[in-house]
Short mmCIF file of C-alpha atoms in Angstrom, two decimals:
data_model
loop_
_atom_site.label_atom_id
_atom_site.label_comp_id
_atom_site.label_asym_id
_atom_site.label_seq_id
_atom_site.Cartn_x
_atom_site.Cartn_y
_atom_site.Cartn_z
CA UNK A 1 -109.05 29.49 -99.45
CA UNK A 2 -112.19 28.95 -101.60
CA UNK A 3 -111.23 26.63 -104.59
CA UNK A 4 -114.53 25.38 -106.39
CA UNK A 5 -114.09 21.54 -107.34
CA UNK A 6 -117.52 20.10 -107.39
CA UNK A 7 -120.83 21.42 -108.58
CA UNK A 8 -122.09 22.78 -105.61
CA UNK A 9 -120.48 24.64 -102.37
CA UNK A 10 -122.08 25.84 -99.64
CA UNK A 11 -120.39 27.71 -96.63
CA UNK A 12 -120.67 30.43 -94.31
CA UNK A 13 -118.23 33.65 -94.13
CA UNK A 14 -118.43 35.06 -90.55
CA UNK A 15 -122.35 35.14 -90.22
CA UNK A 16 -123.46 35.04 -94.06
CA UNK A 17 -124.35 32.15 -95.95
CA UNK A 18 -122.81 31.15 -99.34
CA UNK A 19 -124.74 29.15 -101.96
CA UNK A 20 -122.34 29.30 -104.76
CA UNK A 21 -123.48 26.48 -107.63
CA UNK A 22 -121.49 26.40 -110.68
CA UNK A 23 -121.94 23.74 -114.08
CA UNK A 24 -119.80 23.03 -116.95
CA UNK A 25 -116.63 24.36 -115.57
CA UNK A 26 -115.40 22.34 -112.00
CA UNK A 27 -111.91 23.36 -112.80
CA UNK A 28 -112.34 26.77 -112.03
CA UNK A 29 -110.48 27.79 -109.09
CA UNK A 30 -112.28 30.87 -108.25
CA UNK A 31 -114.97 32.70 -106.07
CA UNK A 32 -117.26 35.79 -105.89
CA UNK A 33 -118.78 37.40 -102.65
CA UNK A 34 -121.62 39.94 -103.02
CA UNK A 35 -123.25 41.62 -100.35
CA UNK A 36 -127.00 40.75 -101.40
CA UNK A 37 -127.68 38.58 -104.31
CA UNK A 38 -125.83 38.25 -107.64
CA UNK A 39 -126.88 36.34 -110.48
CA UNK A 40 -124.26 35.82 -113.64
CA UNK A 41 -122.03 33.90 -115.51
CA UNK A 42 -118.37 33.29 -115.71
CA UNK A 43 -117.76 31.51 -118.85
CA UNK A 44 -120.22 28.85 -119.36
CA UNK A 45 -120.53 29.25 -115.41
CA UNK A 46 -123.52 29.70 -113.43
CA UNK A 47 -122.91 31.53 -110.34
CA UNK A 48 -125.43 32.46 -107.21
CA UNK A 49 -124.21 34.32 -104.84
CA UNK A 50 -126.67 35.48 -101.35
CA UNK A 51 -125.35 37.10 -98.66
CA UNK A 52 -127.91 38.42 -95.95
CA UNK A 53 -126.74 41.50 -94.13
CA UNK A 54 -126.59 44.12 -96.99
CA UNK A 55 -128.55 45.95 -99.50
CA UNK A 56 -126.41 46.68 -102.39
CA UNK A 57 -124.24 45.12 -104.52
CA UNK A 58 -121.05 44.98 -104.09
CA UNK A 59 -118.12 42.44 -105.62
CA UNK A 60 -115.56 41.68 -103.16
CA UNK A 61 -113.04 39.37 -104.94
CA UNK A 62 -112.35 37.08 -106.92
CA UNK A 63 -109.22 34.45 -105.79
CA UNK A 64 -107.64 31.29 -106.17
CA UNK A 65 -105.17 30.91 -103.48
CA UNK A 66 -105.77 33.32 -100.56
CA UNK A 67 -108.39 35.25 -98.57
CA UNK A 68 -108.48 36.94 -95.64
CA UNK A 69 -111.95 39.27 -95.20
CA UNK A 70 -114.29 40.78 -92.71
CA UNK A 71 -117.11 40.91 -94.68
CA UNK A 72 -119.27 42.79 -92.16
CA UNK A 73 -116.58 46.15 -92.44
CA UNK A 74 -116.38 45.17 -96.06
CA UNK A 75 -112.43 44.44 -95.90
CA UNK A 76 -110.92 42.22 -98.21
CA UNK A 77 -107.35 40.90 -98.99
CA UNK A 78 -106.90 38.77 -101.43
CA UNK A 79 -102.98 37.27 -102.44
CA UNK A 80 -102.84 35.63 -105.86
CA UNK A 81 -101.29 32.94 -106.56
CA UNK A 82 -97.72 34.27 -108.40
CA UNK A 83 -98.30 37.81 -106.83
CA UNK A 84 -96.66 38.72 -103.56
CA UNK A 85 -98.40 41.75 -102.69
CA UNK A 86 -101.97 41.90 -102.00
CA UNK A 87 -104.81 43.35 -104.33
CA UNK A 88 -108.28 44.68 -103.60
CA UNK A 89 -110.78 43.75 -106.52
CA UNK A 90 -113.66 45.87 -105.78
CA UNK A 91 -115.80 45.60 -109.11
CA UNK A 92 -118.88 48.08 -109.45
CA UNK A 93 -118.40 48.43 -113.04
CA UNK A 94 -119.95 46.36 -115.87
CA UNK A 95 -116.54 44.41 -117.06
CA UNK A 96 -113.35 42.79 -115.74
CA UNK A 97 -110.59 41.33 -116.76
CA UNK A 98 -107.71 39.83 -114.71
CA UNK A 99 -105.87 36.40 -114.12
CA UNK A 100 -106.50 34.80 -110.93
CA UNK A 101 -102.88 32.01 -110.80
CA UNK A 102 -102.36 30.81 -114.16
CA UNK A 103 -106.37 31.22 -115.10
CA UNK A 104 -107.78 33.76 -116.98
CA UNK A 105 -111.36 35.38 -116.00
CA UNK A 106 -113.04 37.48 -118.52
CA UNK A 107 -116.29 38.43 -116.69
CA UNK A 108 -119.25 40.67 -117.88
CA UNK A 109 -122.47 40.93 -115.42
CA UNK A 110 -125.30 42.92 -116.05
CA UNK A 111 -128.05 43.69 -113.04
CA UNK A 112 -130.99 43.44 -115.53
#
């Protein structure tokens, strides 16, 4: 479970390291994994993302409540909150909209 609270997290999934900082917004209960490097905002939400082993970028998920993941065979669960099944948010296009528990996440990134 990766629940953001304070203004700066740090972690390491299997063998990558996490740097996530966010600002303005420590209720947030929600996280992004990348392969390489993202660079965005999620609200009034900075978020940096680096992750070592791959080249491209990929969004693995977004959660508030559960996560199970190999990130090196790029599999990802992820159980929300109210949901009993399991989803798979893979996000390669340029806007997303979805509620992670009772929050709602209106997201728009741009690789420029």
């Amino acid at each position: 479970m990766f629940s953001i609270l304070s203004s700066y997290y740090e972690s390491r999934v299997g063998n990558d390291f996490i740097n996530v900082k966010m600002r303005n917004e420590p209720q947030y209960h929600l996280f992004s994994i990348l392969s390489s490097y993202y660079d965005s905002r999620v609200g009034n939400d900075f978020i940096n993302v680096k992750m070592r082993n791959e080249p491209q970028y990929h969004l693995f998920s977004i959660l508030s409540s559960y996560y199970d993941s190999r990130v090196g065979n790029d599999f990802i669960n992820v159980k929300m909150r109210n949901e009993p099944q399991y989803h798979l948010f893979s996000i390669l296009s340029s806007y997303y909209e979805s509620r992670v528990g009772n929050d709602f996440i209106k997201k728009s990134k741009s690789y420029t």
